[in-house]
Short mmCIF file of C-alpha atoms and ligand atoms in Angstrom, two decimals:
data_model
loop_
_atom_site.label_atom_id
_atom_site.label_comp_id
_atom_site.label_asym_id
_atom_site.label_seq_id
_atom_site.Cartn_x
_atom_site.Cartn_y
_atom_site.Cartn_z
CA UNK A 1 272.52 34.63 109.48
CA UNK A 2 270.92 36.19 112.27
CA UNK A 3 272.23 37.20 115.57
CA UNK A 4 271.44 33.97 117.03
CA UNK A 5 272.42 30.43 115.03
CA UNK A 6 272.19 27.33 115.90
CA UNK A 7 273.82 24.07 114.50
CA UNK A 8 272.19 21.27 115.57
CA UNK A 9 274.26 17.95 115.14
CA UNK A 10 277.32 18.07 113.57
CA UNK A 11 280.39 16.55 113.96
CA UNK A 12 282.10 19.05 115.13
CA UNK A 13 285.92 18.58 114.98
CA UNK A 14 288.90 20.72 115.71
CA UNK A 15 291.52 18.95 116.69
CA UNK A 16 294.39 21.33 117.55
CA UNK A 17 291.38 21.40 120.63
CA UNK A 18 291.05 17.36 120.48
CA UNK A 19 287.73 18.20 119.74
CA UNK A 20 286.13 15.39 117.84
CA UNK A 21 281.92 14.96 118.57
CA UNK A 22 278.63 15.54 117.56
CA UNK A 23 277.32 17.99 119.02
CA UNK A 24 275.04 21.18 118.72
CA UNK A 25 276.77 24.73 118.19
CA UNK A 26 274.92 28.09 119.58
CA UNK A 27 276.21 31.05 118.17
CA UNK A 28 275.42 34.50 119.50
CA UNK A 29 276.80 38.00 119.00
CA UNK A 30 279.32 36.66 116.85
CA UNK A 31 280.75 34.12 119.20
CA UNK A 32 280.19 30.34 120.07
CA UNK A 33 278.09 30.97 123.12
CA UNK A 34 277.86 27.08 123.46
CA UNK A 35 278.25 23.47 122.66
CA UNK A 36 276.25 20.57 123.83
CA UNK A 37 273.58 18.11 123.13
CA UNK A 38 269.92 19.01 122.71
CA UNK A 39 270.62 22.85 123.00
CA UNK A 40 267.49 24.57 122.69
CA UNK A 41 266.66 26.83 119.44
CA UNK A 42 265.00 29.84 121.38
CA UNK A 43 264.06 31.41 118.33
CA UNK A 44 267.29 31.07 116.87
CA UNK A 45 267.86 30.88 113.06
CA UNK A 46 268.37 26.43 112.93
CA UNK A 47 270.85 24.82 110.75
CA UNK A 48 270.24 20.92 110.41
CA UNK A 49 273.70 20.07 110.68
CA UNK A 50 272.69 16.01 109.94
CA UNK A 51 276.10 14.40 108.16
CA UNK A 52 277.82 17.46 107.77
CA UNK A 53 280.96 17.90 109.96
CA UNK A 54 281.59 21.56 111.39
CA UNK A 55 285.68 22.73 110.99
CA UNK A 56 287.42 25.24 111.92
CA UNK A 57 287.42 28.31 109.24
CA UNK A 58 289.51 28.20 106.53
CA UNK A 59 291.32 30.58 104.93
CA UNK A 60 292.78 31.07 101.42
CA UNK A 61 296.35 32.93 101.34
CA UNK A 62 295.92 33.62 97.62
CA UNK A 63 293.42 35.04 95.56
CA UNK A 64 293.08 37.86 92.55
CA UNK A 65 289.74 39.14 92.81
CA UNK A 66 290.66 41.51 89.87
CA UNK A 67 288.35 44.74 91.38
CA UNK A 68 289.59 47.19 90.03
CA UNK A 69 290.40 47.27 86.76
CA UNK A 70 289.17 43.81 85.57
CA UNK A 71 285.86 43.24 87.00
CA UNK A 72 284.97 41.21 83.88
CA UNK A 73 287.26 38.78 85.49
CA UNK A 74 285.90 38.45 88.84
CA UNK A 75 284.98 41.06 91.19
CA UNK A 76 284.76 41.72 95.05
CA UNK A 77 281.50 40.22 95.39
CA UNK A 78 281.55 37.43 93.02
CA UNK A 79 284.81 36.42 94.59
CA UNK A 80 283.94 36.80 97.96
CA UNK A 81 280.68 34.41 97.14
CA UNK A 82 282.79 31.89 95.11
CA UNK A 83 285.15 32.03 98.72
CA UNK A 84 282.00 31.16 100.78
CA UNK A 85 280.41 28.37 97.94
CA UNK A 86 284.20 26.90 97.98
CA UNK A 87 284.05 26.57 102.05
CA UNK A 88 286.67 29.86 102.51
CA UNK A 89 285.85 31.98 105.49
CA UNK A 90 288.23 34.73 104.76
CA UNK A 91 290.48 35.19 101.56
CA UNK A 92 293.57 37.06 101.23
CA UNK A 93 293.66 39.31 97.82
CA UNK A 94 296.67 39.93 95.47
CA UNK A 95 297.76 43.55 94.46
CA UNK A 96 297.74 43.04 91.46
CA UNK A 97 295.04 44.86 90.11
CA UNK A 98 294.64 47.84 87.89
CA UNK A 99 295.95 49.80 89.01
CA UNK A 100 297.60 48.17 92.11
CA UNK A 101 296.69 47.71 95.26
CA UNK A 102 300.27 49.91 96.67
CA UNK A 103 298.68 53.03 98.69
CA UNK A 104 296.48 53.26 102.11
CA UNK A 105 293.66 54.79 100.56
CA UNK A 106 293.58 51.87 98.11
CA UNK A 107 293.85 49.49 100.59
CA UNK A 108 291.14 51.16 102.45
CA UNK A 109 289.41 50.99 99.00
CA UNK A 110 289.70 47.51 98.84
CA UNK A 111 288.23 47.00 102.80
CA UNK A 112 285.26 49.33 101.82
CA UNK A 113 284.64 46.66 99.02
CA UNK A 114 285.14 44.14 100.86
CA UNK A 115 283.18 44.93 103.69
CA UNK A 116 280.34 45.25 101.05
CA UNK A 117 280.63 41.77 99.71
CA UNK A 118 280.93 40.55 102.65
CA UNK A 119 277.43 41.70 103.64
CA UNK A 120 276.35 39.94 100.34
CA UNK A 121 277.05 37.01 101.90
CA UNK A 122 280.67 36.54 100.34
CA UNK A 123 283.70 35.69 102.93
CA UNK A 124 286.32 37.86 104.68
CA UNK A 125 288.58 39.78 101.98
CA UNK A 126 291.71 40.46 103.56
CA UNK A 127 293.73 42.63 100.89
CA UNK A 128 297.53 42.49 100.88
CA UNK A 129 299.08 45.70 99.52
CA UNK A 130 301.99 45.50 96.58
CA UNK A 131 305.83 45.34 98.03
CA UNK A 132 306.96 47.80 95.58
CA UNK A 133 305.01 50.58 94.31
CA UNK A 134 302.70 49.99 90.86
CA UNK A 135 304.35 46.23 91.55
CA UNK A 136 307.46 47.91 89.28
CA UNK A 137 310.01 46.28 91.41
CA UNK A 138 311.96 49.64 92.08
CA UNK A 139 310.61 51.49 94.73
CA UNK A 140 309.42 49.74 98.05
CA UNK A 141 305.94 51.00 98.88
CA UNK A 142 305.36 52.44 102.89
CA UNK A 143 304.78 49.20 104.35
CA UNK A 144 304.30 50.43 107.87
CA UNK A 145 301.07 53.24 106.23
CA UNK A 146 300.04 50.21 104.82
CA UNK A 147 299.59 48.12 107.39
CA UNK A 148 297.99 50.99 109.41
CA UNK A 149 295.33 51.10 106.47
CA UNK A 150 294.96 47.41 106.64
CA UNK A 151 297.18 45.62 104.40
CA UNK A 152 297.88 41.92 106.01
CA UNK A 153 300.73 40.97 103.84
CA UNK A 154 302.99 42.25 101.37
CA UNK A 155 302.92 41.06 97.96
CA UNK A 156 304.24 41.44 94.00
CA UNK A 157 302.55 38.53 93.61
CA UNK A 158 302.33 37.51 89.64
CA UNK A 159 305.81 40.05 88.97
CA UNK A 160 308.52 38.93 90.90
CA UNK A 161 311.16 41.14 92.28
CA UNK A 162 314.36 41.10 90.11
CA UNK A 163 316.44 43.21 91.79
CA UNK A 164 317.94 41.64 95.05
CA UNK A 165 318.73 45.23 96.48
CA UNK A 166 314.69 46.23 96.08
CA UNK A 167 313.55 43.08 97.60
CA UNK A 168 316.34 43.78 100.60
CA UNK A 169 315.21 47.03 101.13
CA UNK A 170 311.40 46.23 101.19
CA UNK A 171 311.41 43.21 103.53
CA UNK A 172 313.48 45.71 105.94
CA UNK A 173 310.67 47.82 105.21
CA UNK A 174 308.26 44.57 106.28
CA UNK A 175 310.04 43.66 109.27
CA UNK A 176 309.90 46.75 110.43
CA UNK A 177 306.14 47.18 109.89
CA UNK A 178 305.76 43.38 111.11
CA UNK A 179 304.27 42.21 108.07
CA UNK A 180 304.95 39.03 106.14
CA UNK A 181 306.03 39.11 102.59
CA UNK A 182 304.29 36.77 100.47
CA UNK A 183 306.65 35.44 97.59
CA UNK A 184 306.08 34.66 94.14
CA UNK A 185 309.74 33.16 93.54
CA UNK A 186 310.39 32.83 89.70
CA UNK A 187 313.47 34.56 88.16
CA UNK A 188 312.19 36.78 86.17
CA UNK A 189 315.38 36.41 83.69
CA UNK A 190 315.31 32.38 83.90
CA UNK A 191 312.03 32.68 83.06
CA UNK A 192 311.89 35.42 80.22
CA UNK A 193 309.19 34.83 77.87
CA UNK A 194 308.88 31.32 78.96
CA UNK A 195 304.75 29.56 79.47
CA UNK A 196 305.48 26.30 79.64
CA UNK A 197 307.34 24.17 82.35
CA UNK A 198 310.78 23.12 80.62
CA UNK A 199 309.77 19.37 80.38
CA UNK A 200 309.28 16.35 78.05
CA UNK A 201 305.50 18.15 76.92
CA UNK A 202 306.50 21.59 77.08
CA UNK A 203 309.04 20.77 74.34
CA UNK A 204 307.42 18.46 72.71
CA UNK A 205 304.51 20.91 72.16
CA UNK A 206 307.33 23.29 71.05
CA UNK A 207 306.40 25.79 74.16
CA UNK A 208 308.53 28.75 75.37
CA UNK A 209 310.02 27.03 78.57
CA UNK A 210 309.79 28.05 82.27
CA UNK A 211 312.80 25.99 84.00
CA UNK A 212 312.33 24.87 87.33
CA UNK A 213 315.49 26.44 88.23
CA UNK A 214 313.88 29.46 87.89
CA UNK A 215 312.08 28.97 90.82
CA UNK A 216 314.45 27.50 93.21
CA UNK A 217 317.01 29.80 91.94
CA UNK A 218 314.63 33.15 93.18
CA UNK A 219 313.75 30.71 96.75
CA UNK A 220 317.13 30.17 97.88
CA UNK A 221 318.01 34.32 97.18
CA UNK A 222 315.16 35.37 98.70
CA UNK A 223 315.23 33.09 101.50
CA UNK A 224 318.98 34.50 101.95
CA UNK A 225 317.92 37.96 101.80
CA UNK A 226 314.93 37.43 104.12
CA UNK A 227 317.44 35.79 106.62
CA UNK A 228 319.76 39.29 106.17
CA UNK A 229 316.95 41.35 107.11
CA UNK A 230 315.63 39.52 109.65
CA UNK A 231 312.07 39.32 108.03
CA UNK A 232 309.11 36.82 107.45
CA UNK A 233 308.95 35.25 104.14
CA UNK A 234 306.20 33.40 102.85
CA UNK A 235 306.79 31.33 99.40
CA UNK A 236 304.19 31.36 96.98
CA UNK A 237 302.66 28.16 95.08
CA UNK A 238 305.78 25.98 95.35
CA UNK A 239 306.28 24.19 92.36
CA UNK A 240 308.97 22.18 92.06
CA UNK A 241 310.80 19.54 94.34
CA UNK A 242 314.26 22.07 94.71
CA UNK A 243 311.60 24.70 95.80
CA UNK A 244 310.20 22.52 98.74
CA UNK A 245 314.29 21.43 99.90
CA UNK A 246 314.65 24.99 99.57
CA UNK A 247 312.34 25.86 102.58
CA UNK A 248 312.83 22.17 104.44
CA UNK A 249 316.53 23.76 104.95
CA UNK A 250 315.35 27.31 105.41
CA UNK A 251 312.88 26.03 108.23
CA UNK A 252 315.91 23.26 109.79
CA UNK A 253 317.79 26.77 110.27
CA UNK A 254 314.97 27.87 112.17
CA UNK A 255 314.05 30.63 110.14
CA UNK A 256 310.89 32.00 109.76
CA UNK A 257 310.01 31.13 105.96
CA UNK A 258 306.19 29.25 105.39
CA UNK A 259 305.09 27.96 102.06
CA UNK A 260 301.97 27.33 100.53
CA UNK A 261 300.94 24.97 97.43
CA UNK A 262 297.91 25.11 95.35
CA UNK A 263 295.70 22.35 94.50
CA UNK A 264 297.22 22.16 90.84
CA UNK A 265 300.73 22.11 91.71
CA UNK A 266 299.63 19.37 94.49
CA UNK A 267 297.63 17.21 92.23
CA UNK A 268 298.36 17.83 88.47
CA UNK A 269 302.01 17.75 86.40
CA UNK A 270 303.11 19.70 82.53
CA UNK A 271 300.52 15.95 81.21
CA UNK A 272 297.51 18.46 81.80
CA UNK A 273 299.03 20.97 79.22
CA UNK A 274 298.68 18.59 76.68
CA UNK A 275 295.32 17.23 78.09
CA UNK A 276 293.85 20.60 78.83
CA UNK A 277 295.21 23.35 76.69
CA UNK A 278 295.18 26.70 77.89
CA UNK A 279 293.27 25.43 81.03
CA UNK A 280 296.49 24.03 82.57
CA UNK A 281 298.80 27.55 82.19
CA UNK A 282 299.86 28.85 84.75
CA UNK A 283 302.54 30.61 86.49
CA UNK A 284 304.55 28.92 88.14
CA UNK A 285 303.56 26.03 85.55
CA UNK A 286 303.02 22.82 86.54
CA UNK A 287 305.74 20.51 86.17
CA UNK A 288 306.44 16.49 86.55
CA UNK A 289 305.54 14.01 88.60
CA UNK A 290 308.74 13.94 90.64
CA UNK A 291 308.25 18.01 91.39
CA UNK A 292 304.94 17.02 92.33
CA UNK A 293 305.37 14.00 94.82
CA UNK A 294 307.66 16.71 96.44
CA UNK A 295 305.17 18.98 96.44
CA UNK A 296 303.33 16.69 98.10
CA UNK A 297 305.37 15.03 100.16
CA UNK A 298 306.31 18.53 101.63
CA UNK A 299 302.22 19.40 102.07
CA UNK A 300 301.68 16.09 104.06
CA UNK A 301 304.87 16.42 106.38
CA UNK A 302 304.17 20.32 107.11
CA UNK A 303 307.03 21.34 105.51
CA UNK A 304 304.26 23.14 103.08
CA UNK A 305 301.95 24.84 105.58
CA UNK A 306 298.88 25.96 103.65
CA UNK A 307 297.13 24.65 100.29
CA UNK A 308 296.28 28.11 98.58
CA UNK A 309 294.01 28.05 95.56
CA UNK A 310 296.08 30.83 93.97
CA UNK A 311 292.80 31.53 92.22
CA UNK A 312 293.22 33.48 89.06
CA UNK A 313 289.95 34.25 87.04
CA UNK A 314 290.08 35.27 83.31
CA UNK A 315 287.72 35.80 80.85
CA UNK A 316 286.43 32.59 78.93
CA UNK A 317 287.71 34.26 75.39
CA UNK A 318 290.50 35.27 77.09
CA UNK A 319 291.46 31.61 77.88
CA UNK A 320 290.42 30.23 74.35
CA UNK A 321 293.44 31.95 72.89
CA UNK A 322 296.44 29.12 71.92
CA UNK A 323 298.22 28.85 74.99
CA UNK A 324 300.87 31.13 74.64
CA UNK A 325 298.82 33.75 74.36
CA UNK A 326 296.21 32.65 77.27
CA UNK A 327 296.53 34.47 80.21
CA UNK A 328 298.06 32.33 82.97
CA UNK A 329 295.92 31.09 85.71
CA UNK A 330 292.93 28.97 86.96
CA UNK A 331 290.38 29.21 89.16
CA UNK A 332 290.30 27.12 91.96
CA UNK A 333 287.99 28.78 95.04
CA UNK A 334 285.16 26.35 93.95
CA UNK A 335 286.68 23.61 93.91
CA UNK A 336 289.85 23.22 96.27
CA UNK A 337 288.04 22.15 99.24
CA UNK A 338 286.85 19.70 97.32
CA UNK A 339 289.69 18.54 95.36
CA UNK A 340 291.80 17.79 98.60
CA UNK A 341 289.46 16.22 100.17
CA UNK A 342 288.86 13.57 97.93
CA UNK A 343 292.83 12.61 98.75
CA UNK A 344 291.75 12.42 102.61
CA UNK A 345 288.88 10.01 101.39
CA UNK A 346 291.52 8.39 99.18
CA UNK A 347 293.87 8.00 102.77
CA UNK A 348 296.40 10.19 100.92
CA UNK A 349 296.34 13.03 103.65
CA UNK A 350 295.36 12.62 107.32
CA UNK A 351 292.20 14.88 108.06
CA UNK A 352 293.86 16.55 110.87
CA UNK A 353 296.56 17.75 108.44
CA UNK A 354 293.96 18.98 105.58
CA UNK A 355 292.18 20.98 108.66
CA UNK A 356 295.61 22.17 109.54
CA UNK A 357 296.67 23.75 106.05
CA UNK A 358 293.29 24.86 104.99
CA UNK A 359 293.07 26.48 108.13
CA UNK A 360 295.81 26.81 110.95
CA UNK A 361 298.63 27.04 108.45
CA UNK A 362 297.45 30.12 107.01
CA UNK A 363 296.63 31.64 109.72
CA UNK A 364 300.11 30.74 111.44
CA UNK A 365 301.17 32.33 108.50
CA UNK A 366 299.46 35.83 108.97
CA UNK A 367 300.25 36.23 112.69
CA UNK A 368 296.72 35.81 113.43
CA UNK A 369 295.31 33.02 116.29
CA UNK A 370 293.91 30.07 114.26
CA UNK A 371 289.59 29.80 113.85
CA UNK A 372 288.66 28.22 116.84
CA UNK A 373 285.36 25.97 117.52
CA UNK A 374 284.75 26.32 121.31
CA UNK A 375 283.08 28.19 123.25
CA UNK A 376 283.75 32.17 123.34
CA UNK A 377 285.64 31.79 119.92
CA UNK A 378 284.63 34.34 117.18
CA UNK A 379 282.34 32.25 114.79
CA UNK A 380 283.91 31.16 111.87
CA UNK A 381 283.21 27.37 110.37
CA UNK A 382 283.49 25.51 107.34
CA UNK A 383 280.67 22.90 106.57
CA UNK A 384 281.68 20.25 104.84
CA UNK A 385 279.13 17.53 103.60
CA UNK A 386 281.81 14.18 103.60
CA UNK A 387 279.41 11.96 101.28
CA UNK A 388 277.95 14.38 98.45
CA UNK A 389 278.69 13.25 95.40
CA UNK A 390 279.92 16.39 93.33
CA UNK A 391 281.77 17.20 89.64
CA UNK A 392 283.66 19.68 89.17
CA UNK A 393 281.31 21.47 86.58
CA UNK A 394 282.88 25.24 85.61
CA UNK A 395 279.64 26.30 84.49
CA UNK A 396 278.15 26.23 87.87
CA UNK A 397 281.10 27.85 89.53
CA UNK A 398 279.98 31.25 91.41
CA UNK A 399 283.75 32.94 90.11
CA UNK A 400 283.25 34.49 87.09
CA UNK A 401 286.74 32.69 86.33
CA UNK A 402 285.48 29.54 84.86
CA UNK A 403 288.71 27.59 83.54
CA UNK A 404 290.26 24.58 85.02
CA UNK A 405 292.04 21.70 84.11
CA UNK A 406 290.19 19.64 87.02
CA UNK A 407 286.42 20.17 84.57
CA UNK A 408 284.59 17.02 84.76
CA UNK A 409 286.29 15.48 87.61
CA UNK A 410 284.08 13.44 90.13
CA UNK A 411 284.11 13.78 93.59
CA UNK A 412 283.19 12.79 96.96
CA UNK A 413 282.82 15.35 99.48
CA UNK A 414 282.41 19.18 98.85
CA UNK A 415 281.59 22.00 101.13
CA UNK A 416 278.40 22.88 102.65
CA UNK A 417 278.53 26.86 103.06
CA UNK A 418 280.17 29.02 105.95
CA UNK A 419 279.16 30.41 109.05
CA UNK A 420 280.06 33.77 110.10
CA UNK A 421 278.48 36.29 111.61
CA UNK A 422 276.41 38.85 109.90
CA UNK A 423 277.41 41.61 111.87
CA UNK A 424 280.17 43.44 110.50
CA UNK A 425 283.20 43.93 112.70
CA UNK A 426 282.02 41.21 115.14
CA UNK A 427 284.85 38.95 113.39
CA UNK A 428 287.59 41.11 111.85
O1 DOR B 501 298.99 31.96 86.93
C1 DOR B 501 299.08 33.02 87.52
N1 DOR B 501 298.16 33.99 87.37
N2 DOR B 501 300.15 33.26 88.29
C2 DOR B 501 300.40 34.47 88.83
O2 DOR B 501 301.38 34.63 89.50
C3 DOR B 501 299.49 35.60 88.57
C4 DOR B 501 298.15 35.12 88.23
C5 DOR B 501 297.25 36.20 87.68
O3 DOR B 501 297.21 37.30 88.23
O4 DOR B 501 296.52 35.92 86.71
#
């Protein structure tokens, strides 16, 4: 976009603001400069906003964007453009890449990248940098050089920790440095060599089981040890129902644990294993229906305070292997948006609460002041178009990562694109 946009009725609607009207939106330099009726273009670069409804920003706490090391996957670019097609203003990448993401001068390789795709059009890429160095689980990495280089989280995201004294040691570390540790929580010993939730399909299908008491086992330890060191936890795709009573208690003891859950988790159980194949695994896997109304239940009372796509691209041979031997994940930036709201169509989730953990959640969650739509605010928006219809079509995904279990669903309601500025730095 240029330096001067302007969106010309929308509904604009931001409601931690009780803003709720249609309206035009001039931005300039970055910032909304103003909102009002019948604001005049000047020369400014005119978005017909007709039917589409303006939102604050939203953000995605979890994403592998596999650059570097797997670029086949996904890279930067095609990652940060799948962010912006699936209505994400700004991402937040895993360290898990090859080879990790644990040292300032690869976090300030990731920004460089970043900052490239994002010129390309692609969203924000905030990179978090690995807990433990090469993601081992022995050695905590320098989380205060990290965050100087521009880490915004800590993560080991896809190995958890399994030694309690590590994990103690680095969220010290992340206290320390005032980061947030992000928290995939699966015992890594429960879990072994387990694919498959430990359910009615999983053993029917004869699969290597992941028991749901591997996850609440790792929450409730890590929880404790976050509470000993006095540091923020944040729990990754929560799976199962003892997960989500795991942080209702953590968060009734006032501490400061957050939780995010991913569209799959929120909408699908272990049934789309045997539906979908390969499509459907997953780490954490997806479980039953009880674990899942839990899930739920725990995203629609805030108890959950972000939906995060957990978007894991793999290569489509990769994912045609028989499913123990698929790599675990799906990808979900082109289609979460999407996918939750058709439940706020469906008057399964209050709109203010799907603008709240698409957008403030996460951003409550990195320390950061939510997206704002008012005047002054850094420009950051999510257009959504409420009445397209739209199918969840894998094919026409911009991710490289083109494996879901949600292929061929229909929908009402997708996103319309992002607005940010062009102008790099003028909204870090
Ligand atoms: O399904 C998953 N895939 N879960 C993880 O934790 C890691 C991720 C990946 O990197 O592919």
């Amino acid at each position: 976009m240029s330096a001067r946009l302007l969106l010309r009725a929308a509904r604009l609607y931001d409601p931690a603001l009780g803003l709720d009207r249609v309206a035009d939106l001039l931005a300039e330099d970055g910032h909304v400069a103003a909102i009002g009726r019948g604001l005049p273009a000047g020369g400014a670069e005119v978005v017909e906003g007709g039917g589409l409804w303006a939102l604050p920003g939203f953000i995605d706490l979890h994403v592998h964007l596999r650059e570097p090391g797997e670029t086949h996957k996904e890279d930067m670019t095609t990652g940060a453009l799948a962010a912006a097609r699936g209505g994400f203003t700004a991402v937040v990448a895993m360290a898990n890449t090859r080879p990790p993401v644990d040292s300032p001068a690869a976090v300030a390789d990731a920004l460089a990248r970043a900052r490239q795709a994002r010129a390309l059009g692609g969203a924000r890429v905030w990179p978090t940098a690995a807990l433990t160095r090469g993601l081992m689980g022995e050695t905590p990495t320098d989380a205060a050089a990290l965050r100087a280089a521009g880490a915004v989280a800590l993560s080991d995201d896809g190995r958890p920790v399994r030694s309690a004294a590590v994990l103690f040691a680095a969220l010290k570390g992340a206290r320390q440095a005032g980061l947030c540790v992000l928290d995939h929580a699966e015992d890594p010993d429960l879990c072994a060599d387990g694919v498959a939730h430990d359910g009615p399909v999983g053993r029917s299908l004869g699969l290597p089981p992941r028991p749901a008491a591997a996850e609440a086992a790792q929450a409730a330890r890590d929880v404790a040890l976050a509470a000993a060191a006095g540091a923020r936890l944040h729990l990754q795709h929560v799976s199962t129902a003892a997960a989500v009573e795991v942080v209702r208690e953590a968060r009734r003891r006032g501490l400061p644990v957050t939780a995010e859950a991913t569209p799959h988790h929120l909408l699908l159980t272990e049934e789309a294993v045997a539906a979908f194949g390969a499509a459907a695994r997953v780490n954490p896997p997806l479980r039953e229906e009880g674990d899942r109304q839990a899930v739920w239940q725990g995203l629609v009372d805030g108890v959950i305070d972000a939906v995060a796509t957990d978007h894991a691209p793999h290569a489509p041979e990769e994912k045609a292997a028989p499913f123990a031997s698929a790599p675990p994940g799906i990808s979900g930036l082109d289609s979460a948006v999407a996918l939750l709201f058709a439940e706020v169509r469906a008057g399964r989730l209050p709109l203010a609460a799907f603008v709240d953990r698409f957008a403030y959640g996460p951003a409550r969650v990195l320390g950061r002041p939510p997206e704002r739509i008012a005047e002054g605010a850094p420009l950051a928006l999510t257009l959504l178009d409420p009445e397209a219809p739209w199918e969840v079509d894998p094919d026409r995904f911009a991710s490289r990562g083109r494996s879901t279990p949600f292929r061929g669903r229909r929908l009402t309601g997708r996103p319309a694109g992002i607005l940010l500025p062009k102008e790099e730095g003028a909204c870090p």
